[in-house]
Amino acid sequence: MRPLALAAFALLLGVTVSLFAWRASKDEVDRLVASRFDARVAELQTVLEQRMVAYPQVLRGIQAMVSASGHPSRADWARVNQTLQVDSIYPGLTGTVYIRSVPGEQRTEFEREVLGFEPGFQIKPPGERPYYTIVTSVEPRTPSNLPVIGSDSWVHPVRRATLEAARDSGAIQITGKLNLVIDDKPTPAFLMYQAIYQGAAIPDTIEERRDRLLGFATAGCRVGVLMRTILPADLNDVEVRVYDGAEATADGLYFDSHPDVDVSFASHQAQRAVQIGGRTWTVIYAMLPGFAQAAEGALPRQTLVGGILVSLLLTLIVWSLATTRARAQALAVDMTHSLRASEGRFRELAENIDQVFFVADPQYRHFDYISPSFERIWGRSRQELLENPDRWLSWLHPEDVEAVRAVVAAHGGEDDYGTKFRIVRADGEVRWLAAHAFNVARAADEPARVVGFHSDITDQKAAEEKIARYISEIEVSNNDLEQFAYVASHDLREPLRMVSSYLTLLERRYGELLDADGREFLDFAREGAVRLDRLVLDLLGFSRIQRHGNPLAATNLAHVMGDVLRNLTVAIRESGAAISVDLDRLPVVHGDREQLVSVFQNLISNAIKYRSPVRPVRIAVTADSDDGYWRLSVTDNGIGIEPQYFDRIFRIFQRLHSRAEYDGTGIGLAMCKRIVERHGGQIWVQSVPEEGSTFYFTLQAVPPTQSET
């Protein structure tokens, strides 16, 4: 019985030790599998984030080229895309689009300009609107891309919201998930928008960005093509799903690498977020069945049998540990190969963009990587900089060294910062560069790193300086013209007063000696002098609107309308006009009270002057809120205006009737337009001949807490 007991004890001991060994081995394999899965996820996430950093660069490059030269023609747009090598470097893009910002009153002039290089151009959808964002150029010009020319993105609520965000922030913004129809098939995609302003720099305030907006550089991206380009072609171990939004929803699914595989029971899953263009993407990674097959296929089940013989038990345990170590080494080798492949793809991208790309510490005392384009743009050896990182300071223009030092000292390690500076190349040529850098998140025990780009903006700076000179010359010219207008008006009115005085004196002394024709001639001369004096005064007032108005302040339009009605009391009474206006509902706006009185007075006077001869005069003044602005309207039931004259009537000296029919100088509506534009608004008209007209104009709203005038 004793040998049997010992045998039973040995068997029990062997089985117990084997079970413990098997459990330990399985836990080790599970840990290694989890570690390998985390490394695989980190690899794929890094590649995805790097590509998402690179793709918006195409729009920043377009912004730099277009902002200095103004609106591009079709040929200009093609050259921009060819220069940036969009087709070869950025797979997945359906094309790049230039969207032009067009106020409603400029629509006719804009259509005439675009028809010069885009025959058959039409705005889609048709209709009169106060503001348009219209596609004028697209590359490549394929049958699937050409239909977007003429499209007004402002009428689409989702795209409009993204356009407004891009305009007001100055940063690249992307839409949510869209289903673009490509080759007659709906394809998950998104649109990227980059606002382009007059001048290279992004204006400091939202108001300046809206005033200086030229348009938008836009690119559509097919997420499926993009992801298949980023991910390895033989991705058979991990499922990757990309969703639009901070949560993974069925409606937001952009891409599924294995749509036929059910990963709901996957043993390992990970969720990551990608920030791009003001939106968050959610990326779900799930382990496929074949991922851990190699590691789990050799689980040490033999240890259970080895427990029968104590002598083999120790051998099997040692063998299990040895094989576990070998598997760990094999996994490390696989991870190394994968990381090297990922690095190769990254270098291919970095070395083909037309910018300097670098990775360094926050103070630029050590560079991990510098792209080959450094030697072409800086005109220096990048190997020299890698060996002696401090050399770059000596290559800066002497006048910019301290400013660059200050920027690095103040912002080094921040998430995002940039500056502009000059460099002196080895051949003595001075070039302007725009630098942009951002901090790369690392683990707590890893050193901080920044990733940055340098772009050559020498041509852009030259264009800016030329524009600045033109602006300065225009300012001097405007001052001279204004002074001339003042002096001319003063000198013209003096002889006019003399002519009027002598005509009056002539009538008093010799009026009885003149026949009827003579007195009629005398009246014609006096009327001409009066009309010329009024024209001189109107011209002087028109020239002084912009520079000699009062500062804009909170102004109650009820007070303005009260002044207008008092000034027009006689005209209203004589014409029998009925004016409908609710003074209590008129808003407080940001404006110049005297100039706003002039606007309302001109519009109401015109409504009375151009009244219908067959019905009583009816005039209505209303106000409606419109996204931070107030839209004012003056509606009459007069003779109306033909549509072809809607733009012409706002030009100076443009009259639609002879003086025998209606008196006036033809300056009133031009003054209204200039005053409204000084206030940052727009003015336009809608009219039906023989039925009446409505003049609309917008003024900026102010908070009700500000004091009113």
Tab-separated table of N, CA and C in Angstrom, residues 53-125:
chain	number	residue	atom	x	y	z
A	53	VAL	N	-2.170	64.267	-39.851
A	53	VAL	CA	-1.419	65.518	-39.736
A	53	VAL	C	-1.001	65.996	-41.121
A	54	ALA	N	-0.617	65.049	-41.993
A	54	ALA	CA	-0.086	65.413	-43.305
A	54	ALA	C	-1.176	65.900	-44.252
A	55	TYR	N	-2.368	65.287	-44.207
A	55	TYR	CA	-3.375	65.605	-45.215
A	55	TYR	C	-3.819	67.063	-45.198
A	56	PRO	N	-4.074	67.678	-44.006
A	56	PRO	CA	-4.469	69.091	-44.047
A	56	PRO	C	-3.400	70.012	-44.620
A	57	GLN	N	-2.116	69.522	-44.705
A	57	GLN	CA	-1.068	70.382	-45.230
A	57	GLN	C	-1.337	70.797	-46.667
A	58	VAL	N	-2.042	69.963	-47.419
A	58	VAL	CA	-2.320	70.323	-48.812
A	58	VAL	C	-3.167	71.593	-48.862
A	59	LEU	N	-4.136	71.731	-47.911
A	59	LEU	CA	-4.956	72.952	-47.906
A	59	LEU	C	-4.165	74.145	-47.389
A	60	ARG	N	-3.258	73.899	-46.403
A	60	ARG	CA	-2.436	75.020	-45.933
A	60	ARG	C	-1.510	75.499	-47.045
A	61	GLY	N	-1.000	74.569	-47.834
A	61	GLY	CA	-0.166	74.967	-48.960
A	61	GLY	C	-0.949	75.785	-49.966
A	62	ILE	N	-2.188	75.372	-50.240
A	62	ILE	CA	-3.033	76.118	-51.176
A	62	ILE	C	-3.348	77.496	-50.606
A	63	GLN	N	-3.616	77.548	-49.292
A	63	GLN	CA	-3.914	78.844	-48.663
A	63	GLN	C	-2.753	79.810	-48.843
A	64	ALA	N	-1.523	79.336	-48.642
A	64	ALA	CA	-0.353	80.203	-48.751
A	64	ALA	C	-0.198	80.728	-50.171
A	65	MET	N	-0.481	79.886	-51.176
A	65	MET	CA	-0.301	80.303	-52.563
A	65	MET	C	-1.396	81.257	-53.026
A	66	VAL	N	-2.652	80.983	-52.621
A	66	VAL	CA	-3.782	81.746	-53.150
A	66	VAL	C	-3.934	83.086	-52.442
A	67	SER	N	-3.694	83.126	-51.111
A	67	SER	CA	-3.972	84.347	-50.354
A	67	SER	C	-3.128	85.517	-50.835
A	68	ALA	N	-1.925	85.248	-51.362
A	68	ALA	CA	-1.063	86.325	-51.807
A	68	ALA	C	-1.432	86.841	-53.184
A	69	SER	N	-2.108	86.018	-54.011
A	69	SER	CA	-2.362	86.389	-55.401
A	69	SER	C	-3.823	86.687	-55.699
A	70	GLY	N	-4.739	86.414	-54.787
A	70	GLY	CA	-6.149	86.677	-55.035
A	70	GLY	C	-6.860	85.480	-55.639
A	71	HIS	N	-8.118	85.713	-56.077
A	71	HIS	CA	-8.938	84.618	-56.593
A	71	HIS	C	-8.258	83.944	-57.779
A	72	PRO	N	-8.152	82.599	-57.787
A	72	PRO	CA	-7.497	81.908	-58.893
A	72	PRO	C	-8.453	81.629	-60.042
A	73	SER	N	-7.896	81.671	-61.262
A	73	SER	CA	-8.639	81.198	-62.420
A	73	SER	C	-8.511	79.683	-62.499
A	74	ARG	N	-9.134	79.088	-63.535
A	74	ARG	CA	-9.043	77.633	-63.694
A	74	ARG	C	-7.588	77.213	-63.886
A	75	ALA	N	-6.831	77.970	-64.712
A	75	ALA	CA	-5.423	77.630	-64.947
A	75	ALA	C	-4.594	77.803	-63.677
A	76	ASP	N	-4.886	78.881	-62.906
A	76	ASP	CA	-4.159	79.092	-61.650
A	76	ASP	C	-4.369	77.921	-60.705
A	77	TRP	N	-5.626	77.472	-60.616
A	77	TRP	CA	-5.949	76.382	-59.687
A	77	TRP	C	-5.223	75.092	-60.096
A	78	ALA	N	-5.143	74.852	-61.409
A	78	ALA	CA	-4.445	73.658	-61.882
A	78	ALA	C	-2.964	73.717	-61.526
A	79	ARG	N	-2.360	74.929	-61.648
A	79	ARG	CA	-0.935	75.062	-61.305
A	79	ARG	C	-0.698	74.842	-59.814
A	80	VAL	N	-1.603	75.351	-58.973
A	80	VAL	CA	-1.457	75.147	-57.528
A	80	VAL	C	-1.454	73.657	-57.191
A	81	ASN	N	-2.406	72.902	-57.748
A	81	ASN	CA	-2.498	71.469	-57.474
A	81	ASN	C	-1.276	70.717	-58.013
A	82	GLN	N	-0.778	71.141	-59.190
A	82	GLN	CA	0.404	70.482	-59.745
A	82	GLN	C	1.621	70.750	-58.874
A	83	THR	N	1.747	71.982	-58.372
A	83	THR	CA	2.886	72.331	-57.519
A	83	THR	C	2.889	71.504	-56.241
A	84	LEU	N	1.712	71.309	-55.634
A	84	LEU	CA	1.621	70.562	-54.375
A	84	LEU	C	1.571	69.046	-54.579
A	85	GLN	N	1.563	68.586	-55.856
A	85	GLN	CA	1.560	67.154	-56.165
A	85	GLN	C	0.425	66.427	-55.439
A	86	VAL	N	-0.767	67.004	-55.529
A	86	VAL	CA	-1.908	66.454	-54.790
A	86	VAL	C	-2.227	65.026	-55.222
A	87	ASP	N	-2.191	64.775	-56.528
A	87	ASP	CA	-2.601	63.451	-57.024
A	87	ASP	C	-1.697	62.340	-56.523
A	88	SER	N	-0.361	62.615	-56.472
A	88	SER	CA	0.573	61.545	-56.147
A	88	SER	C	0.817	61.379	-54.657
A	89	ILE	N	0.689	62.443	-53.881
A	89	ILE	CA	1.070	62.390	-52.462
A	89	ILE	C	-0.124	62.141	-51.551
A	90	TYR	N	-1.333	62.471	-51.989
A	90	TYR	CA	-2.488	62.417	-51.098
A	90	TYR	C	-3.574	61.508	-51.677
A	91	PRO	N	-3.353	60.182	-51.651
A	91	PRO	CA	-4.396	59.268	-52.136
A	91	PRO	C	-5.655	59.382	-51.286
A	92	GLY	N	-6.785	59.165	-51.946
A	92	GLY	CA	-8.071	59.251	-51.249
A	92	GLY	C	-8.792	60.552	-51.498
A	93	LEU	N	-8.056	61.615	-51.909
A	93	LEU	CA	-8.724	62.876	-52.185
A	93	LEU	C	-9.487	62.772	-53.503
A	94	THR	N	-10.759	63.156	-53.484
A	94	THR	CA	-11.539	63.161	-54.722
A	94	THR	C	-11.158	64.334	-55.601
A	95	GLY	N	-10.514	65.324	-55.025
A	95	GLY	CA	-10.100	66.504	-55.770
A	95	GLY	C	-10.067	67.698	-54.845
A	96	THR	N	-9.484	68.783	-55.332
A	96	THR	CA	-9.446	70.024	-54.566
A	96	THR	C	-10.317	71.058	-55.262
A	97	VAL	N	-10.988	71.862	-54.450
A	97	VAL	CA	-11.994	72.799	-54.955
A	97	VAL	C	-11.700	74.180	-54.397
A	98	TYR	N	-11.862	75.213	-55.239
A	98	TYR	CA	-11.812	76.586	-54.737
A	98	TYR	C	-13.230	77.130	-54.663
A	99	ILE	N	-13.611	77.557	-53.450
A	99	ILE	CA	-14.931	78.140	-53.210
A	99	ILE	C	-14.754	79.635	-52.988
A	100	ARG	N	-15.457	80.418	-53.769
A	100	ARG	CA	-15.309	81.870	-53.679
A	100	ARG	C	-16.435	82.498	-52.862
A	101	SER	N	-16.068	83.426	-51.982
A	101	SER	CA	-17.049	84.154	-51.166
A	101	SER	C	-17.588	85.329	-51.975
A	102	VAL	N	-18.930	85.377	-52.164
A	102	VAL	CA	-19.533	86.379	-53.049
A	102	VAL	C	-20.731	87.029	-52.344
A	103	PRO	N	-20.657	88.315	-51.968
A	103	PRO	CA	-21.850	89.015	-51.481
A	103	PRO	C	-22.890	89.097	-52.594
A	104	GLY	N	-24.166	89.162	-52.193
A	104	GLY	CA	-25.243	89.113	-53.163
A	104	GLY	C	-25.176	90.242	-54.183
A	105	GLU	N	-24.755	91.473	-53.742
A	105	GLU	CA	-24.739	92.578	-54.680
A	105	GLU	C	-23.631	92.463	-55.714
A	106	GLN	N	-22.668	91.552	-55.495
A	106	GLN	CA	-21.571	91.376	-56.453
A	106	GLN	C	-21.805	90.195	-57.388
A	107	ARG	N	-23.001	89.596	-57.309
A	107	ARG	CA	-23.228	88.355	-58.065
A	107	ARG	C	-23.057	88.573	-59.565
A	108	THR	N	-23.653	89.641	-60.136
A	108	THR	CA	-23.584	89.849	-61.585
A	108	THR	C	-22.145	90.020	-62.047
A	109	GLU	N	-21.394	90.869	-61.339
A	109	GLU	CA	-19.991	91.076	-61.704
A	109	GLU	C	-19.186	89.781	-61.561
A	110	PHE	N	-19.473	89.015	-60.508
A	110	PHE	CA	-18.770	87.735	-60.295
A	110	PHE	C	-19.058	86.750	-61.431
A	111	GLU	N	-20.341	86.624	-61.830
A	111	GLU	CA	-20.676	85.683	-62.906
A	111	GLU	C	-19.979	86.061	-64.199
A	112	ARG	N	-19.917	87.375	-64.470
A	112	ARG	CA	-19.243	87.831	-65.686
A	112	ARG	C	-17.761	87.455	-65.654
A	113	GLU	N	-17.132	87.586	-64.490
A	113	GLU	CA	-15.706	87.258	-64.366
A	113	GLU	C	-15.457	85.753	-64.562
A	114	VAL	N	-16.267	84.904	-63.912
A	114	VAL	CA	-16.032	83.452	-63.994
A	114	VAL	C	-16.325	82.932	-65.391
A	115	LEU	N	-17.322	83.519	-66.066
A	115	LEU	CA	-17.627	83.068	-67.426
A	115	LEU	C	-16.440	83.279	-68.366
A	116	GLY	N	-15.529	84.175	-67.980
A	116	GLY	CA	-14.342	84.397	-68.798
A	116	GLY	C	-13.429	83.191	-68.858
A	117	PHE	N	-13.417	82.335	-67.805
A	117	PHE	CA	-12.566	81.143	-67.873
A	117	PHE	C	-13.350	79.851	-67.659
A	118	GLU	N	-14.669	79.935	-67.451
A	118	GLU	CA	-15.479	78.726	-67.253
A	118	GLU	C	-16.772	78.884	-68.055
A	119	PRO	N	-16.705	78.680	-69.406
A	119	PRO	CA	-17.901	78.878	-70.241
A	119	PRO	C	-19.069	78.027	-69.746
A	120	GLY	N	-20.273	78.584	-69.852
A	120	GLY	CA	-21.471	77.870	-69.426
A	120	GLY	C	-21.679	77.859	-67.925
A	121	PHE	N	-20.895	78.655	-67.176
A	121	PHE	CA	-20.985	78.671	-65.712
A	121	PHE	C	-22.371	79.130	-65.257
A	122	GLN	N	-22.947	78.401	-64.262
A	122	GLN	CA	-24.237	78.767	-63.674
A	122	GLN	C	-24.203	78.490	-62.182
A	123	ILE	N	-24.867	79.366	-61.405
A	123	ILE	CA	-24.946	79.178	-59.957
A	123	ILE	C	-26.049	78.166	-59.654
A	124	LYS	N	-25.728	77.192	-58.782
A	124	LYS	CA	-26.668	76.117	-58.411
A	124	LYS	C	-26.759	76.030	-56.879
A	125	PRO	N	-27.985	76.046	-56.321
A	125	PRO	CA	-29.271	76.260	-56.995
A	125	PRO	C	-29.455	77.724	-57.374
